[in-house]
Amino acid sequence: EIKVLSNLKHSNIVQYFGSEIVEDRFYIYLEYVHPGSINKYVRDHCGALIESVIRNFTRHILSGLAYLHSKKTIHRYIHKLEVLYSNLNSKPLE
């Protein structure tokens, strides 16, 4: 998985920065995405999402998936807890 992550570079894919083993622990360093998951966004908006927001999230998710597929990579599980979005650029990250 780390080999795959280290070769992915796309604005809608969380960036992998590296990993290391320290004593008996394995650490993976990934891009920090604030405020977090689409699940949190839905909760924060009481489940009321307007069509343009849904359309925007969907467009960026599909862009990330198209990139993965172009790299002969599939995403095994797309879930609201795994799809992230950032306030900085208002687009979800895979």
Short mmCIF file of N, CA and C in Angstrom, two decimals:
data_model
loop_
_atom_site.label_atom_id
_atom_site.label_comp_id
_atom_site.label_asym_id
_atom_site.label_seq_id
_atom_site.Cartn_x
_atom_site.Cartn_y
_atom_site.Cartn_z
N GLU A 1 0.83 -1.20 0.00
CA GLU A 1 0.00 0.00 0.00
C GLU A 1 0.87 1.25 0.00
N ILE A 2 1.95 1.23 0.75
CA ILE A 2 2.84 2.39 0.80
C ILE A 2 3.49 2.63 -0.55
N LYS A 3 3.86 1.57 -1.25
CA LYS A 3 4.45 1.72 -2.58
C LYS A 3 3.47 2.40 -3.52
N VAL A 4 2.20 2.01 -3.45
CA VAL A 4 1.16 2.63 -4.28
C VAL A 4 1.00 4.09 -3.89
N LEU A 5 0.81 4.35 -2.59
CA LEU A 5 0.61 5.73 -2.12
C LEU A 5 1.76 6.65 -2.50
N SER A 6 2.98 6.15 -2.42
CA SER A 6 4.14 7.00 -2.68
C SER A 6 4.24 7.43 -4.15
N ASN A 7 3.52 6.74 -5.04
CA ASN A 7 3.54 7.08 -6.46
C ASN A 7 2.34 7.89 -6.92
N LEU A 8 1.45 8.26 -6.01
CA LEU A 8 0.24 9.00 -6.38
C LEU A 8 0.43 10.49 -6.12
N LYS A 9 0.16 11.30 -7.13
CA LYS A 9 0.25 12.76 -7.01
C LYS A 9 -0.96 13.39 -7.70
N HIS A 10 -1.94 13.77 -6.92
CA HIS A 10 -3.16 14.36 -7.47
C HIS A 10 -3.80 15.22 -6.40
N SER A 11 -4.40 16.31 -6.79
CA SER A 11 -5.00 17.24 -5.82
C SER A 11 -6.17 16.63 -5.06
N ASN A 12 -6.75 15.55 -5.56
CA ASN A 12 -7.88 14.92 -4.87
C ASN A 12 -7.49 13.61 -4.19
N ILE A 13 -6.20 13.38 -4.02
CA ILE A 13 -5.70 12.20 -3.33
C ILE A 13 -4.83 12.68 -2.17
N VAL A 14 -5.08 12.17 -0.97
CA VAL A 14 -4.27 12.56 0.19
C VAL A 14 -2.82 12.19 -0.08
N GLN A 15 -1.94 13.17 0.13
CA GLN A 15 -0.51 13.00 -0.18
C GLN A 15 0.21 12.19 0.89
N TYR A 16 1.00 11.24 0.44
CA TYR A 16 1.86 10.43 1.32
C TYR A 16 3.21 11.13 1.41
N PHE A 17 3.70 11.33 2.65
CA PHE A 17 4.98 12.00 2.84
C PHE A 17 6.10 11.06 3.26
N GLY A 18 5.77 9.91 3.78
CA GLY A 18 6.81 8.98 4.18
C GLY A 18 6.35 8.09 5.32
N SER A 19 7.25 7.23 5.73
CA SER A 19 6.96 6.32 6.84
C SER A 19 8.27 5.94 7.51
N GLU A 20 8.15 5.44 8.73
CA GLU A 20 9.33 4.98 9.45
C GLU A 20 8.92 4.03 10.56
N ILE A 21 9.88 3.23 10.97
CA ILE A 21 9.70 2.34 12.12
C ILE A 21 10.54 2.92 13.24
N VAL A 22 9.90 3.17 14.38
CA VAL A 22 10.58 3.65 15.56
C VAL A 22 10.29 2.65 16.67
N GLU A 23 11.34 1.99 17.10
CA GLU A 23 11.23 0.90 18.07
C GLU A 23 10.27 -0.13 17.52
N ASP A 24 9.16 -0.36 18.19
CA ASP A 24 8.22 -1.39 17.73
C ASP A 24 6.97 -0.79 17.08
N ARG A 25 7.05 0.46 16.65
CA ARG A 25 5.89 1.13 16.04
C ARG A 25 6.19 1.56 14.61
N PHE A 26 5.15 1.48 13.78
CA PHE A 26 5.26 1.87 12.38
C PHE A 26 4.45 3.14 12.18
N TYR A 27 5.08 4.20 11.70
CA TYR A 27 4.41 5.48 11.50
C TYR A 27 4.31 5.78 10.01
N ILE A 28 3.12 6.25 9.60
CA ILE A 28 2.89 6.68 8.23
C ILE A 28 2.53 8.16 8.28
N TYR A 29 3.20 8.97 7.46
CA TYR A 29 2.97 10.41 7.44
C TYR A 29 2.20 10.79 6.18
N LEU A 30 0.99 11.32 6.41
CA LEU A 30 0.10 11.71 5.33
C LEU A 30 -0.26 13.19 5.45
N GLU A 31 -0.72 13.75 4.37
CA GLU A 31 -1.21 15.12 4.34
C GLU A 31 -2.33 15.29 5.37
N TYR A 32 -2.29 16.39 6.10
CA TYR A 32 -3.36 16.70 7.05
C TYR A 32 -4.47 17.42 6.30
N VAL A 33 -5.68 16.92 6.42
CA VAL A 33 -6.82 17.50 5.72
C VAL A 33 -7.83 17.97 6.78
N HIS A 34 -8.01 19.29 6.83
CA HIS A 34 -8.92 19.88 7.82
C HIS A 34 -10.10 20.52 7.10
N PRO A 35 -11.32 20.35 7.54
CA PRO A 35 -11.72 19.83 8.84
C PRO A 35 -11.95 18.32 8.91
N GLY A 36 -11.95 17.60 7.79
CA GLY A 36 -12.06 16.16 7.92
C GLY A 36 -12.96 15.50 6.90
N SER A 37 -13.74 14.56 7.38
CA SER A 37 -14.52 13.71 6.48
C SER A 37 -15.81 14.38 6.00
N ILE A 38 -16.30 13.88 4.89
CA ILE A 38 -17.61 14.33 4.39
C ILE A 38 -18.69 13.98 5.42
N ASN A 39 -18.50 12.90 6.15
CA ASN A 39 -19.44 12.55 7.22
C ASN A 39 -19.56 13.71 8.21
N LYS A 40 -18.44 14.31 8.59
CA LYS A 40 -18.47 15.45 9.51
C LYS A 40 -19.19 16.64 8.86
N TYR A 41 -18.94 16.87 7.58
CA TYR A 41 -19.60 17.96 6.87
C TYR A 41 -21.11 17.77 6.90
N VAL A 42 -21.57 16.56 6.62
CA VAL A 42 -23.01 16.27 6.63
C VAL A 42 -23.58 16.49 8.03
N ARG A 43 -22.89 16.00 9.06
CA ARG A 43 -23.35 16.20 10.44
C ARG A 43 -23.42 17.68 10.78
N ASP A 44 -22.36 18.43 10.40
CA ASP A 44 -22.31 19.86 10.72
C ASP A 44 -23.42 20.65 10.03
N HIS A 45 -23.93 20.11 8.92
CA HIS A 45 -25.01 20.78 8.18
C HIS A 45 -26.35 20.07 8.37
N CYS A 46 -26.45 19.30 9.43
CA CYS A 46 -27.70 18.60 9.80
C CYS A 46 -28.26 17.76 8.65
N GLY A 47 -27.37 17.25 7.82
CA GLY A 47 -27.81 16.39 6.72
C GLY A 47 -28.42 17.12 5.56
N ALA A 48 -28.49 18.45 5.65
CA ALA A 48 -29.12 19.23 4.58
C ALA A 48 -28.05 19.79 3.65
N LEU A 49 -27.80 19.08 2.56
CA LEU A 49 -26.80 19.52 1.59
C LEU A 49 -27.51 20.00 0.33
N ILE A 50 -27.08 21.15 -0.16
CA ILE A 50 -27.68 21.65 -1.39
C ILE A 50 -27.05 20.93 -2.59
N GLU A 51 -27.77 20.93 -3.67
CA GLU A 51 -27.34 20.18 -4.86
C GLU A 51 -25.96 20.61 -5.35
N SER A 52 -25.66 21.89 -5.32
CA SER A 52 -24.36 22.36 -5.83
C SER A 52 -23.20 21.82 -5.00
N VAL A 53 -23.40 21.67 -3.69
CA VAL A 53 -22.36 21.10 -2.81
C VAL A 53 -22.16 19.63 -3.13
N ILE A 54 -23.26 18.90 -3.28
CA ILE A 54 -23.19 17.48 -3.63
C ILE A 54 -22.51 17.31 -4.99
N ARG A 55 -22.88 18.15 -5.93
CA ARG A 55 -22.29 18.09 -7.27
C ARG A 55 -20.78 18.36 -7.21
N ASN A 56 -20.36 19.33 -6.40
CA ASN A 56 -18.95 19.66 -6.24
C ASN A 56 -18.17 18.50 -5.62
N PHE A 57 -18.70 17.94 -4.53
CA PHE A 57 -18.06 16.78 -3.89
C PHE A 57 -17.94 15.63 -4.90
N THR A 58 -19.01 15.36 -5.60
CA THR A 58 -19.02 14.24 -6.55
C THR A 58 -18.00 14.45 -7.66
N ARG A 59 -17.92 15.65 -8.20
CA ARG A 59 -16.97 15.94 -9.27
C ARG A 59 -15.54 15.67 -8.82
N HIS A 60 -15.18 16.12 -7.63
CA HIS A 60 -13.82 15.95 -7.13
C HIS A 60 -13.52 14.49 -6.76
N ILE A 61 -14.50 13.81 -6.22
CA ILE A 61 -14.32 12.38 -5.91
C ILE A 61 -14.08 11.61 -7.20
N LEU A 62 -14.89 11.88 -8.22
CA LEU A 62 -14.74 11.17 -9.49
C LEU A 62 -13.42 11.53 -10.18
N SER A 63 -12.95 12.76 -10.00
CA SER A 63 -11.65 13.15 -10.55
C SER A 63 -10.53 12.32 -9.90
N GLY A 64 -10.59 12.17 -8.59
CA GLY A 64 -9.61 11.35 -7.89
C GLY A 64 -9.67 9.90 -8.31
N LEU A 65 -10.88 9.37 -8.47
CA LEU A 65 -11.05 7.98 -8.91
C LEU A 65 -10.55 7.78 -10.34
N ALA A 66 -10.83 8.73 -11.22
CA ALA A 66 -10.35 8.63 -12.60
C ALA A 66 -8.82 8.61 -12.62
N TYR A 67 -8.20 9.44 -11.77
CA TYR A 67 -6.74 9.44 -11.68
C TYR A 67 -6.24 8.07 -11.22
N LEU A 68 -6.86 7.52 -10.16
CA LEU A 68 -6.46 6.20 -9.68
C LEU A 68 -6.58 5.16 -10.78
N HIS A 69 -7.70 5.18 -11.49
CA HIS A 69 -7.91 4.20 -12.56
C HIS A 69 -6.88 4.37 -13.68
N SER A 70 -6.48 5.61 -13.95
CA SER A 70 -5.46 5.84 -14.98
C SER A 70 -4.11 5.26 -14.57
N LYS A 71 -3.92 5.08 -13.28
CA LYS A 71 -2.70 4.49 -12.74
C LYS A 71 -2.87 2.99 -12.49
N LYS A 72 -3.96 2.43 -13.03
CA LYS A 72 -4.25 0.99 -12.86
C LYS A 72 -4.41 0.62 -11.39
N THR A 73 -5.03 1.53 -10.64
CA THR A 73 -5.26 1.34 -9.21
C THR A 73 -6.75 1.50 -8.94
N ILE A 74 -7.28 0.64 -8.09
CA ILE A 74 -8.68 0.77 -7.71
C ILE A 74 -8.76 1.13 -6.23
N HIS A 75 -9.84 1.76 -5.85
CA HIS A 75 -10.11 2.06 -4.45
C HIS A 75 -11.14 1.05 -3.99
N ARG A 76 -10.80 0.26 -3.00
CA ARG A 76 -11.66 -0.86 -2.62
C ARG A 76 -12.89 -0.46 -1.81
N TYR A 77 -12.87 0.73 -1.20
CA TYR A 77 -13.96 1.04 -0.28
C TYR A 77 -14.10 2.56 -0.16
N ILE A 78 -15.09 3.11 -0.80
CA ILE A 78 -15.34 4.55 -0.70
C ILE A 78 -16.47 4.74 0.30
N HIS A 79 -16.18 5.43 1.38
CA HIS A 79 -17.12 5.59 2.47
C HIS A 79 -17.05 7.02 2.99
N LYS A 80 -18.14 7.51 3.52
CA LYS A 80 -18.20 8.90 3.98
C LYS A 80 -17.17 9.21 5.06
N LEU A 81 -16.67 8.20 5.76
CA LEU A 81 -15.64 8.44 6.77
C LEU A 81 -14.24 8.49 6.15
N GLU A 82 -14.10 8.02 4.91
CA GLU A 82 -12.80 8.01 4.25
C GLU A 82 -12.63 9.12 3.23
N VAL A 83 -13.71 9.74 2.80
CA VAL A 83 -13.62 10.84 1.84
C VAL A 83 -13.47 12.12 2.65
N LEU A 84 -12.37 12.83 2.41
CA LEU A 84 -12.06 14.03 3.18
C LEU A 84 -12.26 15.28 2.33
N TYR A 85 -12.48 16.40 3.01
CA TYR A 85 -12.57 17.67 2.30
C TYR A 85 -11.80 18.72 3.07
N SER A 86 -11.40 19.74 2.37
CA SER A 86 -10.60 20.80 2.96
C SER A 86 -11.30 22.13 2.78
N ASN A 87 -11.29 22.95 3.82
CA ASN A 87 -11.86 24.29 3.72
C ASN A 87 -11.00 25.20 2.84
N LEU A 88 -9.73 24.86 2.70
CA LEU A 88 -8.82 25.71 1.94
C LEU A 88 -9.20 25.79 0.48
N ASN A 89 -9.61 24.67 -0.09
CA ASN A 89 -9.93 24.69 -1.52
C ASN A 89 -11.32 24.15 -1.81
N SER A 90 -12.08 23.87 -0.78
CA SER A 90 -13.47 23.45 -0.89
C SER A 90 -13.66 22.23 -1.78
N LYS A 91 -12.71 21.32 -1.76
CA LYS A 91 -12.90 20.11 -2.54
C LYS A 91 -12.54 18.88 -1.72
N PRO A 92 -13.27 17.81 -1.93
CA PRO A 92 -12.98 16.60 -1.16
C PRO A 92 -11.71 15.92 -1.66
N LEU A 93 -11.08 15.22 -0.76
CA LEU A 93 -9.88 14.48 -1.09
C LEU A 93 -10.12 13.01 -0.80
N GLU A 94 -9.64 12.16 -1.66
CA GLU A 94 -9.82 10.71 -1.57
C GLU A 94 -8.86 10.09 -0.61
#
